[in-house]
Coordinates of C-alpha atoms in Angstrom, one line a residue:
M144 CA -144.8 -69.8 67.7
K145 CA -143.2 -73.1 66.4
K146 CA -139.8 -71.5 66.6
Y147 CA -140.5 -70.4 70.2
L148 CA -141.7 -73.9 71.2
A149 CA -138.7 -75.5 69.6
T150 CA -136.3 -73.1 71.4
M151 CA -138.1 -73.8 74.7
A152 CA -137.9 -77.6 74.2
F153 CA -134.2 -77.3 73.4
C154 CA -133.5 -75.2 76.5
A155 CA -135.5 -77.7 78.6
S156 CA -133.4 -80.6 77.3
L157 CA -130.2 -78.7 78.1
F158 CA -131.4 -78.0 81.6
T159 CA -132.3 -81.7 82.1
A160 CA -129.0 -82.9 80.7
S161 CA -127.0 -80.5 82.9
N162 CA -128.9 -81.7 86.0
A163 CA -128.1 -85.3 85.1
F164 CA -124.4 -84.5 85.5
A165 CA -124.7 -82.2 88.5
N166 CA -122.8 -82.7 91.7
V167 CA -124.3 -83.8 94.9
T168 CA -123.1 -81.8 98.0
T169 CA -123.2 -83.2 101.5
S170 CA -121.9 -81.1 104.4
G171 CA -120.0 -78.8 101.9
V172 CA -118.3 -81.7 100.0
S173 CA -119.3 -82.3 96.4
F174 CA -119.5 -85.7 94.6
G175 CA -120.1 -86.1 90.9
T176 CA -123.1 -88.2 90.0
F177 CA -121.1 -90.5 87.8
K178 CA -117.6 -92.1 87.8
A179 CA -116.0 -94.0 84.9
T180 CA -113.9 -97.0 85.6
Q181 CA -112.3 -99.5 83.1
G182 CA -115.2 -99.6 80.7
T183 CA -118.0 -99.2 83.3
V184 CA -119.9 -96.1 84.3
L185 CA -120.8 -96.0 88.0
S186 CA -123.6 -93.9 89.5
L187 CA -123.6 -92.2 92.9
Q188 CA -125.7 -94.3 95.2
G189 CA -125.6 -92.1 98.1
T190 CA -123.4 -90.0 100.5
G191 CA -122.9 -90.0 104.3
I192 CA -121.0 -88.3 107.1
I193 CA -118.4 -90.3 109.1
R194 CA -118.5 -89.1 112.7
Y195 CA -116.2 -89.6 115.7
M196 CA -118.1 -90.6 118.8
G197 CA -121.3 -89.8 116.9
I198 CA -120.6 -86.0 117.2
F199 CA -117.5 -84.7 115.4
K200 CA -117.6 -84.9 111.6
L201 CA -114.4 -86.6 110.4
S202 CA -115.1 -87.1 106.7
V203 CA -117.8 -87.1 104.1
A204 CA -118.2 -90.2 101.8
G205 CA -119.8 -90.9 98.4
F206 CA -120.4 -94.5 97.1
Y207 CA -120.7 -95.5 93.4
L208 CA -122.0 -98.7 91.8
P209 CA -123.0 -99.7 88.2
D210 CA -126.7 -99.1 87.4
G211 CA -129.0 -102.0 88.2
I212 CA -126.9 -103.4 91.1
P213 CA -129.1 -103.6 94.2
A214 CA -127.8 -102.5 97.6
D215 CA -127.6 -106.1 98.9
Q216 CA -125.2 -106.9 96.1
A217 CA -122.8 -104.0 96.7
L218 CA -120.1 -106.2 98.1
S219 CA -120.4 -108.8 95.4
D220 CA -117.7 -109.1 92.6
V221 CA -118.8 -105.8 90.9
P222 CA -117.0 -102.5 90.2
R223 CA -117.5 -100.0 93.0
I224 CA -115.9 -96.8 94.2
L225 CA -115.9 -95.1 97.6
E226 CA -114.6 -91.5 97.9
L227 CA -113.8 -90.0 101.3
E228 CA -113.0 -86.4 101.8
Y229 CA -111.5 -85.5 105.2
L230 CA -112.5 -82.6 107.4
H231 CA -109.8 -83.3 110.0
A232 CA -106.2 -84.5 110.0
I233 CA -105.8 -88.2 110.4
T234 CA -102.5 -90.2 110.7
R235 CA -101.6 -93.2 108.6
E236 CA -101.3 -95.2 111.8
D237 CA -104.9 -94.4 112.7
F238 CA -106.0 -95.5 109.3
A239 CA -104.1 -98.8 109.6
E240 CA -105.5 -99.6 113.0
S241 CA -109.0 -98.7 112.1
T242 CA -108.8 -100.9 109.0
R243 CA -107.6 -103.9 111.1
V244 CA -110.3 -103.4 113.7
W245 CA -113.3 -102.9 111.3
I246 CA -112.3 -105.7 108.9
R247 CA -112.0 -108.0 111.9
K248 CA -115.5 -107.0 113.0
N249 CA -116.9 -107.8 109.5
T250 CA -115.2 -111.2 108.9
T251 CA -114.7 -114.5 110.6
E252 CA -111.5 -115.1 112.5
E253 CA -110.4 -117.5 109.8
S254 CA -111.1 -115.0 107.0
Y255 CA -109.3 -112.3 108.9
K256 CA -106.2 -114.4 109.4
R257 CA -106.2 -115.4 105.7
L258 CA -106.6 -111.7 104.7
L259 CA -104.1 -110.2 107.2
P260 CA -101.1 -110.2 104.8
K261 CA -103.2 -108.3 102.2
I262 CA -104.5 -106.0 105.0
E263 CA -101.0 -105.1 106.1
R264 CA -99.8 -104.5 102.5
F265 CA -102.8 -102.2 102.0
N266 CA -102.1 -100.4 105.3
A267 CA -98.6 -99.6 104.0
F268 CA -100.3 -97.4 101.2
Y269 CA -101.8 -95.0 103.7
E270 CA -100.4 -91.5 104.1
N271 CA -101.3 -88.9 106.7
V272 CA -104.2 -86.7 105.6
K273 CA -105.2 -83.1 106.2
P274 CA -108.5 -81.4 105.8
G275 CA -109.6 -81.3 102.1
D276 CA -107.6 -84.5 101.2
R277 CA -109.6 -87.2 99.4
Y278 CA -109.0 -90.9 99.4
T279 CA -110.6 -93.0 96.7
L280 CA -111.1 -96.8 96.9
A281 CA -111.9 -98.3 93.5
Y282 CA -112.5 -102.0 93.0
E283 CA -112.3 -103.5 89.5
P284 CA -112.8 -107.3 89.4
A285 CA -109.9 -107.7 86.9
T286 CA -107.4 -105.7 88.9
G287 CA -108.5 -105.5 92.5
T288 CA -108.8 -102.6 95.0
T289 CA -106.8 -99.5 94.3
L290 CA -106.3 -96.7 96.9
S291 CA -105.6 -93.2 95.6
L292 CA -104.9 -90.0 97.5
N293 CA -105.9 -86.8 95.8
G294 CA -105.8 -88.6 92.4
K295 CA -102.4 -90.2 93.0
V296 CA -102.4 -94.0 93.0
M297 CA -100.9 -95.4 96.2
G298 CA -101.2 -99.1 95.4
S299 CA -103.5 -102.0 94.6
I300 CA -104.4 -105.3 96.2
P301 CA -106.0 -108.1 94.1
G302 CA -108.9 -110.2 95.2
A303 CA -112.7 -110.0 95.5
D304 CA -112.5 -111.3 99.1
F305 CA -110.1 -108.5 100.2
S306 CA -112.2 -105.9 98.5
A307 CA -115.5 -107.1 100.1
A308 CA -113.8 -107.1 103.5
L309 CA -112.4 -103.6 103.1
F310 CA -115.6 -102.1 101.8
S311 CA -117.5 -103.8 104.6
I312 CA -116.0 -101.2 106.9
W313 CA -118.5 -98.7 105.4
I314 CA -121.3 -100.9 103.9
G315 CA -120.9 -104.3 105.6
R316 CA -123.0 -106.1 108.2
T317 CA -121.1 -104.3 111.0
P318 CA -120.3 -100.9 109.5
L319 CA -118.8 -97.8 111.1
S320 CA -122.5 -96.7 111.5
E321 CA -125.8 -98.0 110.1
K322 CA -126.9 -94.5 109.3
L323 CA -123.7 -94.1 107.2
R324 CA -124.2 -97.4 105.5
N325 CA -127.8 -96.7 104.6
G326 CA -126.9 -93.2 103.3
L327 CA -124.1 -94.6 101.1
L328 CA -126.3 -97.3 99.7
G329 CA -129.2 -94.9 99.1
L330 CA -131.4 -96.6 101.6
S331 CA -132.2 -93.6 103.8

C-alpha cells in the first residue's frame, strides 16, 4: 500500500509540474506560460485577439511580465514581452503607420515629437508578415526594446520612454481595444 501511495504521489507531482509549463491556446494560437529574458523569468499574464473593425481577427497576442508586477505597473521600467501571431498578411507600411497613430494617441504631442526619431528607426525594422508569422517585442531595461520576427532579431531601440510608448499601443490608456488590454493584463 505504501508503494502504491508513493507512486500515486509521484505521478500527481509530475502531472502538476507538466501543467505548470503547459501552453495557453487562444483562437488556435499557443503561448508558453513562461519566457526567459536576461536573467528574469516572465509569466504569461494573459492573451487577446486583435480585430479589425471589431470583426475580423488580425492576430492573437500574449503578454508576459515578471511575477509580482501588478497590471498598473506593466509600462514601468520592468522587463516585458509581447508576442503577436498574425492570422492575415500585413505590410510593413501598415505596421509603421499604425505604430505612429497609436503612439500619438497614447502620448502628449511633446513626447511624440521627442520620440519620433526612435519611432521611425523602429518602423524601419518591420517586414511584411503572412499568416503564421510571429513578432515578439521584448523590453529589457539594460538594452531597450527588441523586435524579432519568427525568432530573428530585427533591431533594438534603447529607452524606457520609447518602450512604454510602444507597448501602450496594446496596454496603454488608449489601447487598440480595452477588451484586448484587459485580456493581455489578465484583468478579464
